[in-house]
PDB file of C-alpha atoms and ligand atoms in Angstrom:
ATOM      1  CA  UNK V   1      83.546  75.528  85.507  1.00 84.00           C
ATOM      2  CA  UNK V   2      83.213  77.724  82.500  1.00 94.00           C
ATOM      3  CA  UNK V   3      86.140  79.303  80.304  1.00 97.00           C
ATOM      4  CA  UNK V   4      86.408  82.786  78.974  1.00 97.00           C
ATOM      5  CA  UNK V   5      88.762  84.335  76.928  1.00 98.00           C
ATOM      6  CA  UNK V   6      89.405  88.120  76.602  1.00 98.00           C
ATOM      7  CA  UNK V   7      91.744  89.633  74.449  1.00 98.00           C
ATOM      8  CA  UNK V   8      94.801  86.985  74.428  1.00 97.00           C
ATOM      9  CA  UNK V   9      94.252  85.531  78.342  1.00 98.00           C
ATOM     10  CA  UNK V  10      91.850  82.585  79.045  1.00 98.00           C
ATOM     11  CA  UNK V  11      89.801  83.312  82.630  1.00 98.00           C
ATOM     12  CA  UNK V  12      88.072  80.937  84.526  1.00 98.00           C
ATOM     13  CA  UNK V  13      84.714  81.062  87.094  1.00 97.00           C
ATOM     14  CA  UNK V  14      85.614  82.443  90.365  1.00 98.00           C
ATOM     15  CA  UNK V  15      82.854  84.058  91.836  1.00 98.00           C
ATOM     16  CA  UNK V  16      79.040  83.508  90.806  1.00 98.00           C
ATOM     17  CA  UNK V  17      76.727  86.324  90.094  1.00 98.00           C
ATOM     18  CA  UNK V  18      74.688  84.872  93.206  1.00 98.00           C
ATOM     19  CA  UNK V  19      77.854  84.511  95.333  1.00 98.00           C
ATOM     20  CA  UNK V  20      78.575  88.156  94.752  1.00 98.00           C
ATOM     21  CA  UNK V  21      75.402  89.518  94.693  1.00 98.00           C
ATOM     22  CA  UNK V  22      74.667  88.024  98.671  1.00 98.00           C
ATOM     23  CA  UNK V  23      77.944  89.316 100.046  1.00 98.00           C
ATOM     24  CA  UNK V  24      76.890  92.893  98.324  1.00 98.00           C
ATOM     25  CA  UNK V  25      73.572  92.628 100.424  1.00 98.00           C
ATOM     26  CA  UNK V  26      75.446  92.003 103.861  1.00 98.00           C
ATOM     27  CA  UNK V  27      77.727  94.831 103.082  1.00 98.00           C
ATOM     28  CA  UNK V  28      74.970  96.892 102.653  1.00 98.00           C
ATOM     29  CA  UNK V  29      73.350  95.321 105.893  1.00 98.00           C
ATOM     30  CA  UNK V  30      76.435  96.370 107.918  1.00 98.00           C
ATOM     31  CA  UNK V  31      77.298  99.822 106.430  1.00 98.00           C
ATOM     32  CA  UNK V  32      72.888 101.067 107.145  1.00 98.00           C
ATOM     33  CA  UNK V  33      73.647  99.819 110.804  1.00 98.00           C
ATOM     34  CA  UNK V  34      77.419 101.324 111.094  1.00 98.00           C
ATOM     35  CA  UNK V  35      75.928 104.813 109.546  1.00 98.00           C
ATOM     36  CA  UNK V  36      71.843 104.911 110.832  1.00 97.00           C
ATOM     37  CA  UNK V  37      71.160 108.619 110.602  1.00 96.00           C
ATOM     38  CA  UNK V  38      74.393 109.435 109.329  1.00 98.00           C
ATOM     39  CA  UNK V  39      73.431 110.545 105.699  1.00 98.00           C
ATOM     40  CA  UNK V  40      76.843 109.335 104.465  1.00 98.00           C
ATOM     41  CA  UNK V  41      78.253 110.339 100.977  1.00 97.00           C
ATOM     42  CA  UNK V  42      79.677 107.679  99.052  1.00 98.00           C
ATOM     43  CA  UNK V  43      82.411 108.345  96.341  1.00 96.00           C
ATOM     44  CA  UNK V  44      82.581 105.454  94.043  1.00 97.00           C
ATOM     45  CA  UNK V  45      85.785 105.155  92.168  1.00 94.00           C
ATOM     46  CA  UNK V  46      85.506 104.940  88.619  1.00 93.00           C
ATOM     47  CA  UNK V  47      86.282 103.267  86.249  1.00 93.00           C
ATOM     48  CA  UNK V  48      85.802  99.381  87.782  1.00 96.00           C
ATOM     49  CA  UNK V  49      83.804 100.260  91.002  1.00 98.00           C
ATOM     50  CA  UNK V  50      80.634 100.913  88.910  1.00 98.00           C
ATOM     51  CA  UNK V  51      78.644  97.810  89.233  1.00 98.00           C
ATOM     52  CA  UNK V  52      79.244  97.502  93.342  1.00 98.00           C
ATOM     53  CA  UNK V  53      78.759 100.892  93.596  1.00 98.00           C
ATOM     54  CA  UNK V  54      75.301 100.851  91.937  1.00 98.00           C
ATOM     55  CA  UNK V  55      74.408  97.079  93.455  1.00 98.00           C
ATOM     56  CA  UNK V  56      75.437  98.365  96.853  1.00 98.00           C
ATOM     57  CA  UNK V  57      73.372 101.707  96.998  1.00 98.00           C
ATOM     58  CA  UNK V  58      70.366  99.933  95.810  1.00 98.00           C
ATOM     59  CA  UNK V  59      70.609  97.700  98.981  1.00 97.00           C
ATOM     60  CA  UNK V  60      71.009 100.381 100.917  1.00 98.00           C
ATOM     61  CA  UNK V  61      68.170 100.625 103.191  1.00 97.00           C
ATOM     62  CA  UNK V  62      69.091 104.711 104.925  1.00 98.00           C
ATOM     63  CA  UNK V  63      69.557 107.728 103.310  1.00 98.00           C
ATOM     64  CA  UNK V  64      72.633 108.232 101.444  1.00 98.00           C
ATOM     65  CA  UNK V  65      74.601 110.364  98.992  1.00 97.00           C
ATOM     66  CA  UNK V  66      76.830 108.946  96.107  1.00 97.00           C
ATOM     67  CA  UNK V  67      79.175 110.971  93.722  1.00 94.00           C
ATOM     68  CA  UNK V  68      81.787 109.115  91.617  1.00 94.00           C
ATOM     69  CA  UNK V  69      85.059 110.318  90.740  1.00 92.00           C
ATOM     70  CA  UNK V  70      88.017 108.645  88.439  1.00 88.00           C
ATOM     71  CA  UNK V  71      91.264 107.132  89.499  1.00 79.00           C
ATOM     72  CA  UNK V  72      94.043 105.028  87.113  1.00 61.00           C
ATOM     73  CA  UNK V  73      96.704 103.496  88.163  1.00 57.00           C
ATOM     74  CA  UNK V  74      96.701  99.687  85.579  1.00 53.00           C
ATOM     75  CA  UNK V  75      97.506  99.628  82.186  1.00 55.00           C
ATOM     76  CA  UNK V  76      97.018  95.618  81.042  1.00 60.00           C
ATOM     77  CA  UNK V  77      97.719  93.702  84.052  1.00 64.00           C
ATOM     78  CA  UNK V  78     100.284  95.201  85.930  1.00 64.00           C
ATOM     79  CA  UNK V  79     100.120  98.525  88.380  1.00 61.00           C
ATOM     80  CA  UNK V  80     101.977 101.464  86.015  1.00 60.00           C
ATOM     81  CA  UNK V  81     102.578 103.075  89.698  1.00 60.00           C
ATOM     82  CA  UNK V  82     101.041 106.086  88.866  1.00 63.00           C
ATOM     83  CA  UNK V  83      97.909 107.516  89.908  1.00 59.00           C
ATOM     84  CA  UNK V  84      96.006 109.566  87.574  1.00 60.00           C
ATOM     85  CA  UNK V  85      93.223 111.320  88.335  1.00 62.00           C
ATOM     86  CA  UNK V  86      90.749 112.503  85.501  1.00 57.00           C
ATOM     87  CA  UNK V  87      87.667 113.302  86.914  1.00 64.00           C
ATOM     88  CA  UNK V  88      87.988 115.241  90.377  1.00 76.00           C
ATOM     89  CA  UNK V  89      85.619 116.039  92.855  1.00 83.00           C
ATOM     90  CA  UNK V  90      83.352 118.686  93.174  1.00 80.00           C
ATOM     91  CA  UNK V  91      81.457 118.078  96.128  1.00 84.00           C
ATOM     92  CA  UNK V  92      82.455 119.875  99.541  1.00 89.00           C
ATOM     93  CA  UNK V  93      83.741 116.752 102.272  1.00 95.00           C
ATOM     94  CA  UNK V  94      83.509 119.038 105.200  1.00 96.00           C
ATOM     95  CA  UNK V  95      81.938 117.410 108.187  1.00 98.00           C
ATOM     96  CA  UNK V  96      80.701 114.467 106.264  1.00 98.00           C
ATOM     97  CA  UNK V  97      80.929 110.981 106.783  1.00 98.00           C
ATOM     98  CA  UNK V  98      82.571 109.761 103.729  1.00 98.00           C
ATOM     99  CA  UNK V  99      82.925 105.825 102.485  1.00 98.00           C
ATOM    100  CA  UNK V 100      85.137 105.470  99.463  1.00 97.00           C
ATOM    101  CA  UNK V 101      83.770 102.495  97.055  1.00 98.00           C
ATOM    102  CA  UNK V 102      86.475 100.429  94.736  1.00 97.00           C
ATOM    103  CA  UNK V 103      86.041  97.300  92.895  1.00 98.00           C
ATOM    104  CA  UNK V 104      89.484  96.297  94.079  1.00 98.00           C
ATOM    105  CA  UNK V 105      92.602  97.016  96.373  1.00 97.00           C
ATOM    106  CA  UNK V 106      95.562  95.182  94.864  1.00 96.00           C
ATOM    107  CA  UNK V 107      99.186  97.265  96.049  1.00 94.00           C
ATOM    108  CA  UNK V 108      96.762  99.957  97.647  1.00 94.00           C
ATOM    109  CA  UNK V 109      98.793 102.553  95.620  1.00 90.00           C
ATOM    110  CA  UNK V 110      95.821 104.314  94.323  1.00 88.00           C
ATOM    111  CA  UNK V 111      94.282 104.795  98.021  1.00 92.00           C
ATOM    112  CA  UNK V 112      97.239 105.689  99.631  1.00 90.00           C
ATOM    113  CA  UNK V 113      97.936 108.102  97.505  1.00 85.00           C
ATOM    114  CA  UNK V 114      94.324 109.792  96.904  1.00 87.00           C
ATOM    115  CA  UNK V 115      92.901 109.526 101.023  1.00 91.00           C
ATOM    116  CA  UNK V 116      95.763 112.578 101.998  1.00 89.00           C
ATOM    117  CA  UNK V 117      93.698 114.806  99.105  1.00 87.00           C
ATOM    118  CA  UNK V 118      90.557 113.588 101.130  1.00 91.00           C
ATOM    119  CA  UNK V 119      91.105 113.781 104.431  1.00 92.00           C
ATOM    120  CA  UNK V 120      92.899 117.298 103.304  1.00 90.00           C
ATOM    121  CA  UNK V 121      88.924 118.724 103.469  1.00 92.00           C
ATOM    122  CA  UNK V 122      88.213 117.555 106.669  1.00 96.00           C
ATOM    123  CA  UNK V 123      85.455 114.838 106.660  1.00 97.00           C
ATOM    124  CA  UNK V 124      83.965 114.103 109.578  1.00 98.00           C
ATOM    125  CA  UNK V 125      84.344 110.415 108.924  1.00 98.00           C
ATOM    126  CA  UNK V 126      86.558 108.446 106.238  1.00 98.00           C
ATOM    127  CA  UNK V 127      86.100 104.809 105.682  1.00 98.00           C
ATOM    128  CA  UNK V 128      87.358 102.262 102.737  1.00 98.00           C
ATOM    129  CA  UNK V 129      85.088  99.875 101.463  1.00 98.00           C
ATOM    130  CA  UNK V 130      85.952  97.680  98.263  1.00 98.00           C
ATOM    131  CA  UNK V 131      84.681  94.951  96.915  1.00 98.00           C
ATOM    132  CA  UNK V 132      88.059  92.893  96.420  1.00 98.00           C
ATOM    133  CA  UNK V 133      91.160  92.768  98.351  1.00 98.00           C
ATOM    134  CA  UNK V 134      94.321  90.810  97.063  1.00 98.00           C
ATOM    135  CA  UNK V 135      96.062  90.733 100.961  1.00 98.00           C
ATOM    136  CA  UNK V 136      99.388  89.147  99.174  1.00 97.00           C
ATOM    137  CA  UNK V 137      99.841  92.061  96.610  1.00 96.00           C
ATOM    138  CA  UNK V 138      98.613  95.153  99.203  1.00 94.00           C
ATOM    139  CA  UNK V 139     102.577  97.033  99.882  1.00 96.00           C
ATOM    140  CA  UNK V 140     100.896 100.534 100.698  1.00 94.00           C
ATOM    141  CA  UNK V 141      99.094 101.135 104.203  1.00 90.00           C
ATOM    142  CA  UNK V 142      96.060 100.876 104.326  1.00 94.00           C
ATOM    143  CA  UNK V 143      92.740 100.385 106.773  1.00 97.00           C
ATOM    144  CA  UNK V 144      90.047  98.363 104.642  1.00 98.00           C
ATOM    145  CA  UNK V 145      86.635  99.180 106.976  1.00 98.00           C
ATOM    146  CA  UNK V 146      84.458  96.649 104.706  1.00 98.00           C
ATOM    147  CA  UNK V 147      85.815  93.985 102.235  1.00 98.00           C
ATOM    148  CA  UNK V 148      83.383  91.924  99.912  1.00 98.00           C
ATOM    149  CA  UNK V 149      86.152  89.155  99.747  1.00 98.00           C
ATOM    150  CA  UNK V 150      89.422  88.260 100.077  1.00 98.00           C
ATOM    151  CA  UNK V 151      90.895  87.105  96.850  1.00 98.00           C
ATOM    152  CA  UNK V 152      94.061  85.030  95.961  1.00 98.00           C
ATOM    153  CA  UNK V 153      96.384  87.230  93.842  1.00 96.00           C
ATOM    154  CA  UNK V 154      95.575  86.443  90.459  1.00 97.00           C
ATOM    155  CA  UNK V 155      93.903  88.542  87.671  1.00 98.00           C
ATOM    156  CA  UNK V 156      90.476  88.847  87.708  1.00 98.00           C
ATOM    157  CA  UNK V 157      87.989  90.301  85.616  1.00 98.00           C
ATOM    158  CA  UNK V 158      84.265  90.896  85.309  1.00 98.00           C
ATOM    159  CA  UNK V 159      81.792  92.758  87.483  1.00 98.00           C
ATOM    160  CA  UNK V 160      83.594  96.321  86.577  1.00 98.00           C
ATOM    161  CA  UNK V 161      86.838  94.498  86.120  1.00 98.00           C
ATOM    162  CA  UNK V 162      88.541  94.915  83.532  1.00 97.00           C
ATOM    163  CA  UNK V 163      91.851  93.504  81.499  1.00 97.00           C
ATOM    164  CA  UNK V 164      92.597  96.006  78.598  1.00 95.00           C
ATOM    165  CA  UNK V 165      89.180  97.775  78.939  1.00 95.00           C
ATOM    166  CA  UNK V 166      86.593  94.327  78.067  1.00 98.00           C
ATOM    167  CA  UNK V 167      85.426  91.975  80.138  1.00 98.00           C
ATOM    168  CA  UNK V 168      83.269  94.586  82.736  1.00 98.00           C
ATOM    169  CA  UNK V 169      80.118  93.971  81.306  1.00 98.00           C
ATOM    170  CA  UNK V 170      80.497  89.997  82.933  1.00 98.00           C
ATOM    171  CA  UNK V 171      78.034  89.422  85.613  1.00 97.00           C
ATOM    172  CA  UNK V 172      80.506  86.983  87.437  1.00 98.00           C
ATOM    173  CA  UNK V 173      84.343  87.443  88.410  1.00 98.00           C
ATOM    174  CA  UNK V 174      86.508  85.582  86.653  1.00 98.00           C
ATOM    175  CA  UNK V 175      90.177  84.476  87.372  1.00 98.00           C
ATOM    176  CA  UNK V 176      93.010  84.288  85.375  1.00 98.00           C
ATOM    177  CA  UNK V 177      93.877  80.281  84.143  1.00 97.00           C
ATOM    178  CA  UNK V 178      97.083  79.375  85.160  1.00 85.00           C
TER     179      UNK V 178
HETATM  180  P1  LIG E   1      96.195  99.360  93.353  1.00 85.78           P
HETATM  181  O1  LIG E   1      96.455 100.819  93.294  1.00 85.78           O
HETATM  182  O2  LIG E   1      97.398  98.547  93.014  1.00 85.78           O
HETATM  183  O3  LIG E   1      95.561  98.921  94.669  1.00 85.78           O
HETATM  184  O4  LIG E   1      95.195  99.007  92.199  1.00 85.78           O
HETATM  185  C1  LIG E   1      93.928  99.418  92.233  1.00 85.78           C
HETATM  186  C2  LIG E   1      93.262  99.421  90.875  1.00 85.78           C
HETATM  187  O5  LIG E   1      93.897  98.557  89.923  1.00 85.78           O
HETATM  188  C3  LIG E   1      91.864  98.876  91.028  1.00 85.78           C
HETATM  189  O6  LIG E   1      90.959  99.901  91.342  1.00 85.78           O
HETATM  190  C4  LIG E   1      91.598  98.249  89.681  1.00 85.78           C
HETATM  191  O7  LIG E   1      91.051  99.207  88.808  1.00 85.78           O
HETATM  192  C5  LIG E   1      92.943  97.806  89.182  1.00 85.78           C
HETATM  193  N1  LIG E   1      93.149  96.343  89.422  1.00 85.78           N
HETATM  194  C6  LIG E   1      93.896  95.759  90.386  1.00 85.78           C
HETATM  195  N2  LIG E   1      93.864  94.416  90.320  1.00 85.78           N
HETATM  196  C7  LIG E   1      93.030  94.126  89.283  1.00 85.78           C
HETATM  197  C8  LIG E   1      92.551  92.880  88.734  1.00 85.78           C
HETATM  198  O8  LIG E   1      92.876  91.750  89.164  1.00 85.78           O
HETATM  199  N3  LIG E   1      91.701  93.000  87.671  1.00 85.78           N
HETATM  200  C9  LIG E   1      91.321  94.203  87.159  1.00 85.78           C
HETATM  201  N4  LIG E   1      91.726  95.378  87.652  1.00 85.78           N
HETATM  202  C10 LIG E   1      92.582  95.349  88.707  1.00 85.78           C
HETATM  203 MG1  LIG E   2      89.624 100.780  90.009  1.00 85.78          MG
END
């Protein structure tokens, strides 16, 4: 097991760059056979989604469109419980089979309150998939259509992750120590 420390917290090994990178593969497995022919657009939420979003699409063995747009709802390690949005979406959901990529669903604040504006232009199709999901912490309905793993609720970082804006550029995911 290997520590890390970023900013004052000490995180240790929790899921391998290998681990990770074979779930991403089956994801990507699942969501070509779910959407053969389909053309589905992909909106990859930014900031911590990045690296799945980019691992994912490059997996992805049908024709597909991704656009990324920017949520906030965490400052440090807790939820501030408001959702910011601060780069919106340009492109025209109308018809289209949509999948939504995040790094992690932890209350499920920021979905629940950003699918409404979605489904508001009428996709033809609107499906969740994130890499993380912290079952214990999610308060806010939600339907998760394709979960990398389920997670223990504890801090993590790495992958995307962040705690105060380091620790992203990690290839593995790290936990908090307790
Ligand atoms: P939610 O709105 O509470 O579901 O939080 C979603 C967002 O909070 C995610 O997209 C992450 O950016 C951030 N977040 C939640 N849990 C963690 C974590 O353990 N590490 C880093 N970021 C997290
Ligand atoms: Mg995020």
């Amino acid at each position: 097991m290997s520590v890390i420390q970023v900013h004052d917290k000490k995180f240790e090994t929790f899921l391998s760059e290998d681990v990770i990178q074979k779930r991403i593969a089956e994801l990507a497995i699942e969501i070509a056979r779910d959407y053969t022919d389909k053309k589905p657009l992909f909106i990859a939420i930014l900031n911590g989604s990045f690296m799945f979003a980019a691992d994912l699409f490059k997996h992805l063995q049908i024709e597909a469109e991704i656009c990324f747009i920017k949520l906030a709802s965490y400052k440090g390690m807790k939820s501030s419980g408001k959702v910011v949005t601060s780069i919106g979406l340009e492109e025209d959901l109308f018809g289209k089979d949509v999948i939504i990529l995040e790094d992690i669903v932890d209350t499920g604040k920021t979905l629940h309150h950003f699918l409404p504006k979605l489904e508001h232009q009428q996709p033809r199709s609107l499906k969740i998939a994130t890499l993380l999901h912290k079952p214990a912490a999610t308060k806010f309905p939600l339907t998760l259509d394709y979960i990398g793993f389920s997670i223990p609720e504890k801090f993590v970082v790495g992958y995307g992750l962040d705690y105060d804006g380091l620790g992203r550029n990690i290839k593995e995911i790290y936990q908090l120590s307790s």
